[in-house]
Amino acid sequence: MDFIAIALLLACLAYWWQSNLVHELLGTALFVLVLVHNVFNRRWLGTPKANDAPRLANTLTIVCVATLMTVMLVTSLLISRDIYRFSSLSGAFVIREVHMFVAYWTLLIVALHLGTRWSTVMNVARVSFNIRNPSVVRVTLLRIATAAIAAWGIRSSWEMAFASKLMLMYTLDMWDFDAAAAQFFVNYASIVGLYVAVGYYGLSLTRRRKMARVGQRDVRTVKAPSRQLELDGAVVSDFFLRQSHPNATNLDAATSESTESASDVASRVEPNSPSAPM
């Protein structure tokens, strides 16, 4: 569903490549798809734990997408000229600007959301193509392709003035769809790929740091029983000393008495005795 949502978003961004009626139909389909997607994945909308990075990131992106889609829905009703003409306002230039501004942010957040769920996408691909054994060659090729898409996405972000659009700045990039319609979609698809990679590798880095902290905690946990054994050994030694020296009031007295007894025995040993040390 994420791929379909991104495809509909890209089609909606190409406003001057289609009629207004087609744009509103695509937008309506996008809203319905997002609603269905949230209903089918409502179990992910629970309160995440603070140490559950994947679910926390997924929940944050869902909340952001839901907020942005709500704003887009309201603004689209206010500027509609065909399907929802009954709710439109005359003029509403500022509302149109807000509608476009939110659309670009929605594209970015949906791409990040897809990145946080990319592990699931890869698992589905493995099952679909019956991939069971790991392959260094396959992983290397996929990483090279990811790097190439991300590099093209950085270039496209500059060419399409994507950063300026995210900051609600006016741009003069009127795309010529008659000359290069395919290039428009390729550029924005690469931008989506860039932020999918950011979401995926950012979450992977967070997981690795968490695993490293868990590993350090496990090492400390392993050391703790060893210390406990030492303490238990001291308690056992104290018990036997008290049994052998019932008149001793404490461990120090017992230890001192044992030391004195050993000294007395040593003093009685004759220097010339065969048992005396040389």
Short mmCIF file of N, CA, C and O in Angstrom, two decimals, residues 140-271:
data_model
loop_
_atom_site.label_atom_id
_atom_site.label_comp_id
_atom_site.label_asym_id
_atom_site.label_seq_id
_atom_site.Cartn_x
_atom_site.Cartn_y
_atom_site.Cartn_z
N THR A 140 25.77 -6.70 -2.11
CA THR A 140 26.64 -5.65 -2.64
C THR A 140 25.97 -4.90 -3.79
O THR A 140 26.01 -3.66 -3.85
N LEU A 141 25.33 -5.63 -4.69
CA LEU A 141 24.65 -4.99 -5.82
C LEU A 141 23.49 -4.11 -5.34
O LEU A 141 23.29 -3.00 -5.86
N LEU A 142 22.74 -4.60 -4.36
CA LEU A 142 21.63 -3.81 -3.83
C LEU A 142 22.13 -2.52 -3.15
O LEU A 142 21.51 -1.46 -3.28
N ARG A 143 23.25 -2.63 -2.45
CA ARG A 143 23.79 -1.42 -1.79
C ARG A 143 24.32 -0.42 -2.82
O ARG A 143 24.19 0.79 -2.62
N ILE A 144 24.93 -0.93 -3.88
CA ILE A 144 25.39 -0.03 -4.94
C ILE A 144 24.20 0.67 -5.59
O ILE A 144 24.23 1.89 -5.86
N ALA A 145 23.13 -0.09 -5.85
CA ALA A 145 21.93 0.51 -6.44
C ALA A 145 21.32 1.54 -5.50
O ALA A 145 20.88 2.62 -5.94
N THR A 146 21.31 1.25 -4.20
CA THR A 146 20.79 2.21 -3.23
C THR A 146 21.61 3.49 -3.21
O THR A 146 21.05 4.60 -3.16
N ALA A 147 22.93 3.33 -3.25
CA ALA A 147 23.80 4.52 -3.27
C ALA A 147 23.57 5.34 -4.53
O ALA A 147 23.55 6.58 -4.48
N ALA A 148 23.38 4.68 -5.67
CA ALA A 148 23.15 5.40 -6.93
C ALA A 148 21.82 6.15 -6.88
O ALA A 148 21.73 7.32 -7.31
N ILE A 149 20.78 5.50 -6.36
CA ILE A 149 19.47 6.16 -6.26
C ILE A 149 19.53 7.34 -5.31
O ILE A 149 18.97 8.41 -5.58
N ALA A 150 20.22 7.16 -4.18
CA ALA A 150 20.34 8.25 -3.22
C ALA A 150 21.11 9.43 -3.82
O ALA A 150 20.74 10.60 -3.62
N ALA A 151 22.18 9.14 -4.57
CA ALA A 151 22.94 10.21 -5.22
C ALA A 151 22.08 10.95 -6.24
O ALA A 151 22.11 12.19 -6.32
N TRP A 152 21.30 10.20 -7.01
CA TRP A 152 20.40 10.84 -7.98
C TRP A 152 19.32 11.63 -7.25
O TRP A 152 18.88 12.69 -7.73
N GLY A 153 18.88 11.14 -6.10
CA GLY A 153 17.89 11.87 -5.32
C GLY A 153 18.41 13.20 -4.81
O GLY A 153 17.67 14.19 -4.77
N ILE A 154 19.68 13.23 -4.41
CA ILE A 154 20.28 14.51 -3.98
C ILE A 154 20.33 15.49 -5.15
O ILE A 154 19.99 16.68 -5.01
N ARG A 155 20.73 14.98 -6.31
CA ARG A 155 20.76 15.84 -7.50
C ARG A 155 19.36 16.33 -7.86
O ARG A 155 19.16 17.51 -8.18
N SER A 156 18.38 15.43 -7.80
CA SER A 156 17.01 15.80 -8.15
C SER A 156 16.42 16.78 -7.15
O SER A 156 15.61 17.65 -7.52
N SER A 157 16.80 16.66 -5.88
CA SER A 157 16.32 17.60 -4.87
C SER A 157 16.73 19.02 -5.22
O SER A 157 15.97 19.98 -5.03
N TRP A 158 17.94 19.15 -5.74
CA TRP A 158 18.43 20.47 -6.16
C TRP A 158 17.71 20.92 -7.43
O TRP A 158 17.29 22.08 -7.54
N GLU A 159 17.56 20.02 -8.39
CA GLU A 159 16.93 20.38 -9.67
C GLU A 159 15.45 20.74 -9.50
O GLU A 159 14.96 21.67 -10.15
N MET A 160 14.76 20.01 -8.61
CA MET A 160 13.32 20.26 -8.41
C MET A 160 13.05 21.26 -7.29
O MET A 160 11.89 21.51 -6.96
N ALA A 161 14.11 21.85 -6.72
CA ALA A 161 13.97 22.83 -5.63
C ALA A 161 13.12 22.26 -4.49
O ALA A 161 12.25 22.93 -3.94
N PHE A 162 13.40 21.01 -4.15
CA PHE A 162 12.57 20.33 -3.15
C PHE A 162 12.70 20.97 -1.77
O PHE A 162 11.70 21.11 -1.05
N ALA A 163 13.90 21.36 -1.39
CA ALA A 163 14.10 21.98 -0.08
C ALA A 163 13.34 23.30 0.03
O ALA A 163 12.74 23.61 1.08
N SER A 164 13.34 24.08 -1.04
CA SER A 164 12.61 25.36 -1.02
C SER A 164 11.11 25.12 -0.87
O SER A 164 10.41 25.86 -0.17
N LYS A 165 10.60 24.09 -1.52
CA LYS A 165 9.17 23.78 -1.41
C LYS A 165 8.80 23.31 -0.01
O LYS A 165 7.70 23.57 0.46
N LEU A 166 9.73 22.62 0.66
CA LEU A 166 9.46 22.18 2.02
C LEU A 166 9.44 23.36 3.00
O LEU A 166 8.86 23.24 4.08
N MET A 167 10.07 24.48 2.62
CA MET A 167 10.10 25.66 3.48
C MET A 167 9.12 26.72 3.02
O MET A 167 9.18 27.87 3.45
N LEU A 168 8.19 26.34 2.12
CA LEU A 168 7.14 27.23 1.63
C LEU A 168 7.73 28.48 0.97
O LEU A 168 7.26 29.60 1.15
N MET A 169 8.80 28.28 0.22
CA MET A 169 9.42 29.38 -0.52
C MET A 169 8.96 29.31 -1.97
O MET A 169 8.75 28.23 -2.53
N TYR A 170 8.79 30.47 -2.58
CA TYR A 170 8.36 30.53 -3.96
C TYR A 170 9.49 30.08 -4.88
O TYR A 170 10.65 30.46 -4.72
N THR A 171 9.13 29.27 -5.86
CA THR A 171 10.09 28.77 -6.84
C THR A 171 9.56 29.03 -8.24
O THR A 171 8.35 29.20 -8.45
N LEU A 172 10.47 29.06 -9.20
CA LEU A 172 10.10 29.34 -10.60
C LEU A 172 10.32 28.11 -11.48
O LEU A 172 10.62 28.23 -12.66
N ASP A 173 10.19 26.92 -10.88
CA ASP A 173 10.45 25.69 -11.64
C ASP A 173 9.15 25.17 -12.27
O ASP A 173 8.55 24.23 -11.81
N MET A 174 8.72 25.80 -13.32
CA MET A 174 7.54 25.33 -14.07
C MET A 174 7.99 24.22 -15.01
O MET A 174 8.67 24.47 -16.01
N TRP A 175 7.64 22.99 -14.67
CA TRP A 175 8.13 21.85 -15.42
C TRP A 175 7.41 21.73 -16.76
O TRP A 175 6.19 21.88 -16.84
N ASP A 176 8.18 21.48 -17.80
CA ASP A 176 7.63 21.31 -19.14
C ASP A 176 7.28 19.84 -19.36
O ASP A 176 8.12 19.03 -19.73
N PHE A 177 6.03 19.48 -19.11
CA PHE A 177 5.61 18.10 -19.23
C PHE A 177 5.54 17.63 -20.68
O PHE A 177 5.63 16.43 -20.95
N ASP A 178 5.39 18.54 -21.60
CA ASP A 178 5.37 18.15 -23.01
C ASP A 178 6.73 17.66 -23.47
O ASP A 178 6.83 16.78 -24.33
N ALA A 179 7.79 18.20 -22.87
CA ALA A 179 9.14 17.84 -23.30
C ALA A 179 9.74 16.70 -22.46
O ALA A 179 10.47 15.87 -22.99
N ALA A 180 9.44 16.68 -21.17
CA ALA A 180 10.11 15.69 -20.29
C ALA A 180 9.18 15.28 -19.16
O ALA A 180 9.48 15.51 -17.98
N ALA A 181 8.06 14.64 -19.49
CA ALA A 181 7.14 14.18 -18.46
C ALA A 181 7.75 13.03 -17.65
O ALA A 181 7.64 12.99 -16.41
N ALA A 182 8.43 12.11 -18.34
CA ALA A 182 9.02 10.96 -17.65
C ALA A 182 10.11 11.40 -16.68
O ALA A 182 10.26 10.83 -15.58
N GLN A 183 10.88 12.44 -17.06
CA GLN A 183 11.95 12.91 -16.21
C GLN A 183 11.42 13.46 -14.89
O GLN A 183 12.05 13.32 -13.83
N PHE A 184 10.23 14.04 -14.92
CA PHE A 184 9.61 14.56 -13.70
C PHE A 184 9.40 13.43 -12.69
O PHE A 184 9.75 13.55 -11.51
N PHE A 185 8.84 12.33 -13.16
CA PHE A 185 8.56 11.21 -12.27
C PHE A 185 9.84 10.51 -11.83
O PHE A 185 9.93 10.04 -10.68
N VAL A 186 10.83 10.44 -12.71
CA VAL A 186 12.10 9.83 -12.33
C VAL A 186 12.77 10.64 -11.23
O VAL A 186 13.31 10.08 -10.25
N ASN A 187 12.74 11.96 -11.36
CA ASN A 187 13.37 12.82 -10.36
C ASN A 187 12.71 12.66 -8.99
O ASN A 187 13.39 12.49 -7.96
N TYR A 188 11.39 12.70 -8.97
CA TYR A 188 10.71 12.58 -7.67
C TYR A 188 10.80 11.16 -7.12
O TYR A 188 10.83 10.97 -5.89
N ALA A 189 10.84 10.16 -7.98
CA ALA A 189 11.02 8.79 -7.51
C ALA A 189 12.39 8.62 -6.85
O ALA A 189 12.52 7.92 -5.83
N SER A 190 13.40 9.27 -7.40
CA SER A 190 14.74 9.20 -6.78
C SER A 190 14.77 9.94 -5.45
O SER A 190 15.47 9.52 -4.52
N ILE A 191 14.01 11.02 -5.34
CA ILE A 191 13.92 11.72 -4.05
C ILE A 191 13.27 10.82 -3.01
O ILE A 191 13.70 10.75 -1.85
N VAL A 192 12.22 10.11 -3.43
CA VAL A 192 11.59 9.15 -2.53
C VAL A 192 12.59 8.08 -2.12
O VAL A 192 12.70 7.72 -0.94
N GLY A 193 13.36 7.56 -3.08
CA GLY A 193 14.37 6.55 -2.77
C GLY A 193 15.41 7.06 -1.79
O GLY A 193 15.88 6.31 -0.92
N LEU A 194 15.79 8.33 -1.92
CA LEU A 194 16.75 8.93 -1.00
C LEU A 194 16.24 8.87 0.44
O LEU A 194 16.97 8.44 1.36
N TYR A 195 15.01 9.28 0.66
CA TYR A 195 14.48 9.33 2.02
C TYR A 195 14.08 7.94 2.53
O TYR A 195 14.06 7.73 3.75
N VAL A 196 13.77 7.01 1.64
CA VAL A 196 13.59 5.63 2.07
C VAL A 196 14.90 5.09 2.63
O VAL A 196 14.92 4.42 3.68
N ALA A 197 16.01 5.37 1.94
CA ALA A 197 17.32 4.93 2.42
C ALA A 197 17.67 5.60 3.76
O ALA A 197 18.21 4.95 4.66
N VAL A 198 17.33 6.88 3.89
CA VAL A 198 17.59 7.57 5.16
C VAL A 198 16.81 6.92 6.29
O VAL A 198 17.35 6.68 7.39
N GLY A 199 15.54 6.61 6.06
CA GLY A 199 14.73 5.98 7.09
C GLY A 199 15.23 4.59 7.45
O GLY A 199 15.30 4.23 8.64
N TYR A 200 15.60 3.81 6.43
CA TYR A 200 16.04 2.43 6.68
C TYR A 200 17.37 2.39 7.41
O TYR A 200 17.50 1.72 8.45
N TYR A 201 18.37 3.10 6.89
CA TYR A 201 19.70 3.03 7.51
C TYR A 201 19.74 3.78 8.83
O TYR A 201 20.52 3.43 9.73
N GLY A 202 18.93 4.81 8.97
CA GLY A 202 18.86 5.48 10.27
C GLY A 202 18.31 4.57 11.35
O GLY A 202 18.84 4.51 12.47
N LEU A 203 17.26 3.81 11.01
CA LEU A 203 16.70 2.87 11.96
C LEU A 203 17.65 1.71 12.23
O LEU A 203 17.76 1.23 13.36
N SER A 204 18.37 1.26 11.20
CA SER A 204 19.35 0.17 11.38
C SER A 204 20.46 0.61 12.33
O SER A 204 20.91 -0.18 13.18
N LEU A 205 20.93 1.85 12.19
CA LEU A 205 21.96 2.35 13.09
C LEU A 205 21.46 2.40 14.53
O LEU A 205 22.18 2.06 15.47
N THR A 206 20.21 2.82 14.71
CA THR A 206 19.63 2.86 16.05
C THR A 206 19.56 1.47 16.66
O THR A 206 19.84 1.26 17.84
N ARG A 207 19.19 0.47 15.84
CA ARG A 207 19.12 -0.91 16.33
C ARG A 207 20.49 -1.42 16.74
O ARG A 207 20.64 -2.09 17.78
N ARG A 208 21.52 -1.10 15.96
CA ARG A 208 22.87 -1.58 16.29
C ARG A 208 23.36 -0.96 17.59
O ARG A 208 24.01 -1.64 18.41
N ARG A 209 23.09 0.31 17.80
CA ARG A 209 23.49 0.95 19.05
C ARG A 209 22.77 0.32 20.24
O ARG A 209 23.36 0.12 21.30
N LYS A 210 21.49 0.00 20.04
CA LYS A 210 20.73 -0.63 21.12
C LYS A 210 21.31 -2.01 21.44
O LYS A 210 21.46 -2.39 22.60
N MET A 211 21.66 -2.79 20.40
CA MET A 211 22.24 -4.11 20.61
C MET A 211 23.59 -4.01 21.31
O MET A 211 23.92 -4.85 22.16
N ALA A 212 24.37 -2.97 20.98
CA ALA A 212 25.66 -2.78 21.65
C ALA A 212 25.46 -2.48 23.13
O ALA A 212 26.18 -3.02 23.99
N ARG A 213 24.46 -1.65 23.46
CA ARG A 213 24.19 -1.36 24.87
C ARG A 213 23.70 -2.60 25.61
O ARG A 213 24.08 -2.85 26.75
N VAL A 214 22.86 -3.40 24.94
CA VAL A 214 22.38 -4.64 25.56
C VAL A 214 23.54 -5.60 25.81
O VAL A 214 23.61 -6.26 26.84
N GLY A 215 24.48 -5.67 24.85
CA GLY A 215 25.64 -6.53 25.02
C GLY A 215 26.49 -6.12 26.20
O GLY A 215 26.96 -6.96 26.98
N GLN A 216 26.70 -4.81 26.38
CA GLN A 216 27.47 -4.33 27.53
C GLN A 216 26.76 -4.64 28.83
O GLN A 216 27.39 -5.01 29.83
N ARG A 217 25.44 -4.51 28.83
CA ARG A 217 24.69 -4.82 30.05
C ARG A 217 24.76 -6.30 30.38
O ARG A 217 24.82 -6.69 31.54
N ASP A 218 24.75 -7.15 29.35
CA ASP A 218 24.87 -8.60 29.58
C ASP A 218 26.22 -8.96 30.18
O ASP A 218 26.31 -9.85 31.02
N VAL A 219 27.28 -8.28 29.72
CA VAL A 219 28.61 -8.53 30.27
C VAL A 219 28.66 -8.19 31.75
O VAL A 219 29.20 -8.93 32.57
N ARG A 220 28.05 -7.07 32.12
CA ARG A 220 28.02 -6.69 33.53
C ARG A 220 27.19 -7.68 34.34
O ARG A 220 27.49 -7.98 35.49
N THR A 221 26.13 -8.21 33.72
CA THR A 221 25.29 -9.19 34.41
C THR A 221 26.04 -10.48 34.65
O THR A 221 25.88 -11.14 35.68
N VAL A 222 26.90 -10.89 33.71
CA VAL A 222 27.70 -12.10 33.87
C VAL A 222 28.73 -11.92 34.98
O VAL A 222 29.02 -12.85 35.74
N LYS A 223 29.29 -10.74 35.10
CA LYS A 223 30.29 -10.48 36.14
C LYS A 223 29.67 -10.48 37.53
O LYS A 223 30.32 -10.82 38.51
N ALA A 224 28.42 -10.10 37.63
CA ALA A 224 27.77 -9.99 38.93
C ALA A 224 27.70 -11.33 39.67
O ALA A 224 28.02 -11.39 40.86
N PRO A 225 27.32 -12.46 39.03
CA PRO A 225 27.33 -13.74 39.76
C PRO A 225 28.70 -14.14 40.27
O PRO A 225 28.82 -14.75 41.33
N SER A 226 29.77 -13.78 39.54
CA SER A 226 31.12 -14.09 40.00
C SER A 226 31.41 -13.38 41.32
O SER A 226 31.98 -13.96 42.25
N ARG A 227 31.02 -12.15 41.41
CA ARG A 227 31.20 -11.40 42.65
C ARG A 227 30.37 -12.01 43.77
O ARG A 227 30.82 -12.11 44.92
N GLN A 228 29.14 -12.49 43.40
CA GLN A 228 28.29 -13.10 44.40
C GLN A 228 28.92 -14.39 44.93
O GLN A 228 28.82 -14.71 46.11
N LEU A 229 29.58 -15.15 44.02
CA LEU A 229 30.26 -16.36 44.45
C LEU A 229 31.38 -16.05 45.44
O LEU A 229 31.60 -16.76 46.41
N GLU A 230 32.10 -14.95 45.17
CA GLU A 230 33.15 -14.55 46.10
C GLU A 230 32.57 -14.24 47.47
O GLU A 230 33.11 -14.62 48.51
N LEU A 231 31.45 -13.51 47.48
CA LEU A 231 30.82 -13.17 48.74
C LEU A 231 30.32 -14.42 49.46
O LEU A 231 30.46 -14.56 50.68
N ASP A 232 29.73 -15.35 48.68
CA ASP A 232 29.26 -16.60 49.28
C ASP A 232 30.42 -17.39 49.88
O ASP A 232 30.30 -18.00 50.94
N GLY A 233 31.57 -17.37 49.17
CA GLY A 233 32.75 -18.07 49.69
C GLY A 233 33.23 -17.46 51.00
O GLY A 233 33.64 -18.16 51.93
N ALA A 234 33.17 -16.14 51.10
CA ALA A 234 33.56 -15.48 52.34
C ALA A 234 32.63 -15.86 53.48
O ALA A 234 33.06 -16.08 54.62
N VAL A 235 31.33 -15.98 53.18
CA VAL A 235 30.37 -16.36 54.22
C VAL A 235 30.64 -17.78 54.70
O VAL A 235 30.61 -18.08 55.90
N VAL A 236 30.92 -18.70 53.75
CA VAL A 236 31.23 -20.09 54.13
C VAL A 236 32.49 -20.16 54.98
O VAL A 236 32.56 -20.87 55.98
N SER A 237 33.53 -19.42 54.58
CA SER A 237 34.77 -19.40 55.37
C SER A 237 34.51 -18.90 56.77
O SER A 237 35.04 -19.43 57.75
N ASP A 238 33.71 -17.85 56.87
CA ASP A 238 33.39 -17.30 58.19
C ASP A 238 32.67 -18.33 59.04
O ASP A 238 32.92 -18.46 60.24
N PHE A 239 31.77 -19.11 58.41
CA PHE A 239 31.03 -20.14 59.15
C PHE A 239 31.98 -21.18 59.74
O PHE A 239 31.88 -21.54 60.92
N PHE A 240 32.90 -21.70 58.92
CA PHE A 240 33.82 -22.73 59.40
C PHE A 240 34.78 -22.20 60.46
O PHE A 240 35.16 -22.91 61.39
N LEU A 241 35.18 -20.92 60.31
CA LEU A 241 36.05 -20.34 61.33
C LEU A 241 35.33 -20.24 62.66
O LEU A 241 35.90 -20.50 63.73
N ARG A 242 34.06 -19.89 62.62
CA ARG A 242 33.29 -19.78 63.86
C ARG A 242 33.08 -21.17 64.50
O ARG A 242 33.05 -21.31 65.72
N GLN A 243 32.90 -22.20 63.65
CA GLN A 243 32.74 -23.54 64.19
C GLN A 243 34.02 -24.04 64.86
O GLN A 243 33.99 -24.73 65.87
N SER A 244 35.17 -23.70 64.27
CA SER A 244 36.44 -24.16 64.83
C SER A 244 36.90 -23.32 66.01
O SER A 244 37.74 -23.73 66.79
N HIS A 245 36.37 -22.10 66.14
CA HIS A 245 36.73 -21.20 67.24
C HIS A 245 35.46 -20.68 67.88
O HIS A 245 35.05 -19.53 67.63
N PRO A 246 34.78 -21.47 68.64
CA PRO A 246 33.49 -21.03 69.19
C PRO A 246 33.61 -19.88 70.17
O PRO A 246 32.64 -19.17 70.40
N ASN A 247 34.78 -19.67 70.76
CA ASN A 247 34.92 -18.59 71.73
C ASN A 247 35.25 -17.25 71.08
O ASN A 247 35.32 -16.24 71.76
N ALA A 248 35.49 -17.27 69.75
CA ALA A 248 35.82 -16.01 69.07
C ALA A 248 34.56 -15.20 68.88
O ALA A 248 33.51 -15.73 68.49
N THR A 249 34.64 -13.93 69.15
CA THR A 249 33.45 -13.08 69.04
C THR A 249 33.18 -12.62 67.63
O THR A 249 32.07 -12.26 67.28
N ASN A 250 34.20 -12.59 66.81
CA ASN A 250 33.99 -12.17 65.43
C ASN A 250 35.04 -12.82 64.55
O ASN A 250 35.92 -13.53 65.02
N LEU A 251 34.92 -12.51 63.26
CA LEU A 251 35.82 -13.11 62.28
C LEU A 251 37.25 -12.65 62.49
O LEU A 251 38.19 -13.43 62.37
N ASP A 252 37.47 -11.39 62.85
CA ASP A 252 38.83 -10.89 63.05
C ASP A 252 39.49 -11.60 64.22
O ASP A 252 40.67 -11.94 64.18
N ALA A 253 38.71 -11.85 65.30
CA ALA A 253 39.27 -12.54 66.46
C ALA A 253 39.65 -13.96 66.12
O ALA A 253 40.69 -14.48 66.52
N ALA A 254 38.75 -14.62 65.32
CA ALA A 254 39.04 -15.99 64.91
C ALA A 254 40.28 -16.04 64.04
O ALA A 254 41.13 -16.92 64.19
N THR A 255 40.39 -15.12 63.15
CA THR A 255 41.55 -15.09 62.27
C THR A 255 42.82 -14.83 63.05
O THR A 255 43.87 -15.43 62.82
N SER A 256 42.74 -13.90 64.04
CA SER A 256 43.90 -13.60 64.87
C SER A 256 44.31 -14.82 65.69
O SER A 256 45.48 -15.14 65.83
N GLU A 257 43.30 -15.55 66.25
CA GLU A 257 43.59 -16.73 67.05
C GLU A 257 44.24 -17.81 66.21
O GLU A 257 45.19 -18.47 66.64
N SER A 258 43.74 -17.97 64.96
CA SER A 258 44.34 -18.98 64.08
C SER A 258 45.77 -18.61 63.75
O SER A 258 46.66 -19.46 63.70
N THR A 259 46.03 -17.33 63.57
CA THR A 259 47.38 -16.87 63.24
C THR A 259 48.33 -17.11 64.41
O THR A 259 49.46 -17.55 64.24
N GLU A 260 47.86 -16.83 65.65
CA GLU A 260 48.69 -17.02 66.83
C GLU A 260 49.00 -18.50 67.03
O GLU A 260 50.11 -18.88 67.39
N SER A 261 47.99 -19.37 66.81
CA SER A 261 48.22 -20.80 66.97
C SER A 261 49.28 -21.30 66.01
O SER A 261 50.15 -22.09 66.35
N ALA A 262 49.23 -20.82 64.80
CA ALA A 262 50.23 -21.22 63.81
C ALA A 262 51.60 -20.73 64.22
O ALA A 262 52.61 -21.43 64.03
N SER A 263 51.70 -19.56 64.84
CA SER A 263 52.99 -19.02 65.28
C SER A 263 53.57 -19.86 66.41
O SER A 263 54.77 -20.12 66.47
N ASP A 264 52.68 -20.29 67.34
CA ASP A 264 53.15 -21.10 68.46
C ASP A 264 53.70 -22.43 67.97
O ASP A 264 54.74 -22.92 68.45
N VAL A 265 53.00 -23.03 66.99
CA VAL A 265 53.48 -24.30 66.46
C VAL A 265 54.82 -24.14 65.79
O VAL A 265 55.74 -24.94 65.95
N ALA A 266 54.98 -23.07 65.07
CA ALA A 266 56.24 -22.82 64.36
C ALA A 266 57.38 -22.59 65.34
O ALA A 266 58.53 -22.97 65.09
N SER A 267 57.10 -21.94 66.52
CA SER A 267 58.17 -21.65 67.48
C SER A 267 58.66 -22.91 68.20
O SER A 267 59.78 -22.95 68.68
N ARG A 268 57.77 -23.94 68.25
CA ARG A 268 58.16 -25.16 68.95
C ARG A 268 58.93 -26.13 68.06
O ARG A 268 59.41 -27.16 68.50
N VAL A 269 59.01 -25.81 66.79
CA VAL A 269 59.73 -26.68 65.88
C VAL A 269 61.24 -26.48 66.11
O VAL A 269 61.72 -25.34 66.12
N GLU A 270 62.01 -27.60 66.36
CA GLU A 270 63.44 -27.50 66.62
C GLU A 270 64.16 -27.14 65.33
O GLU A 270 63.82 -27.63 64.25
N PRO A 271 65.13 -26.25 65.42
CA PRO A 271 65.84 -25.87 64.21
C PRO A 271 66.50 -27.03 63.51
O PRO A 271 66.61 -27.06 62.31
#
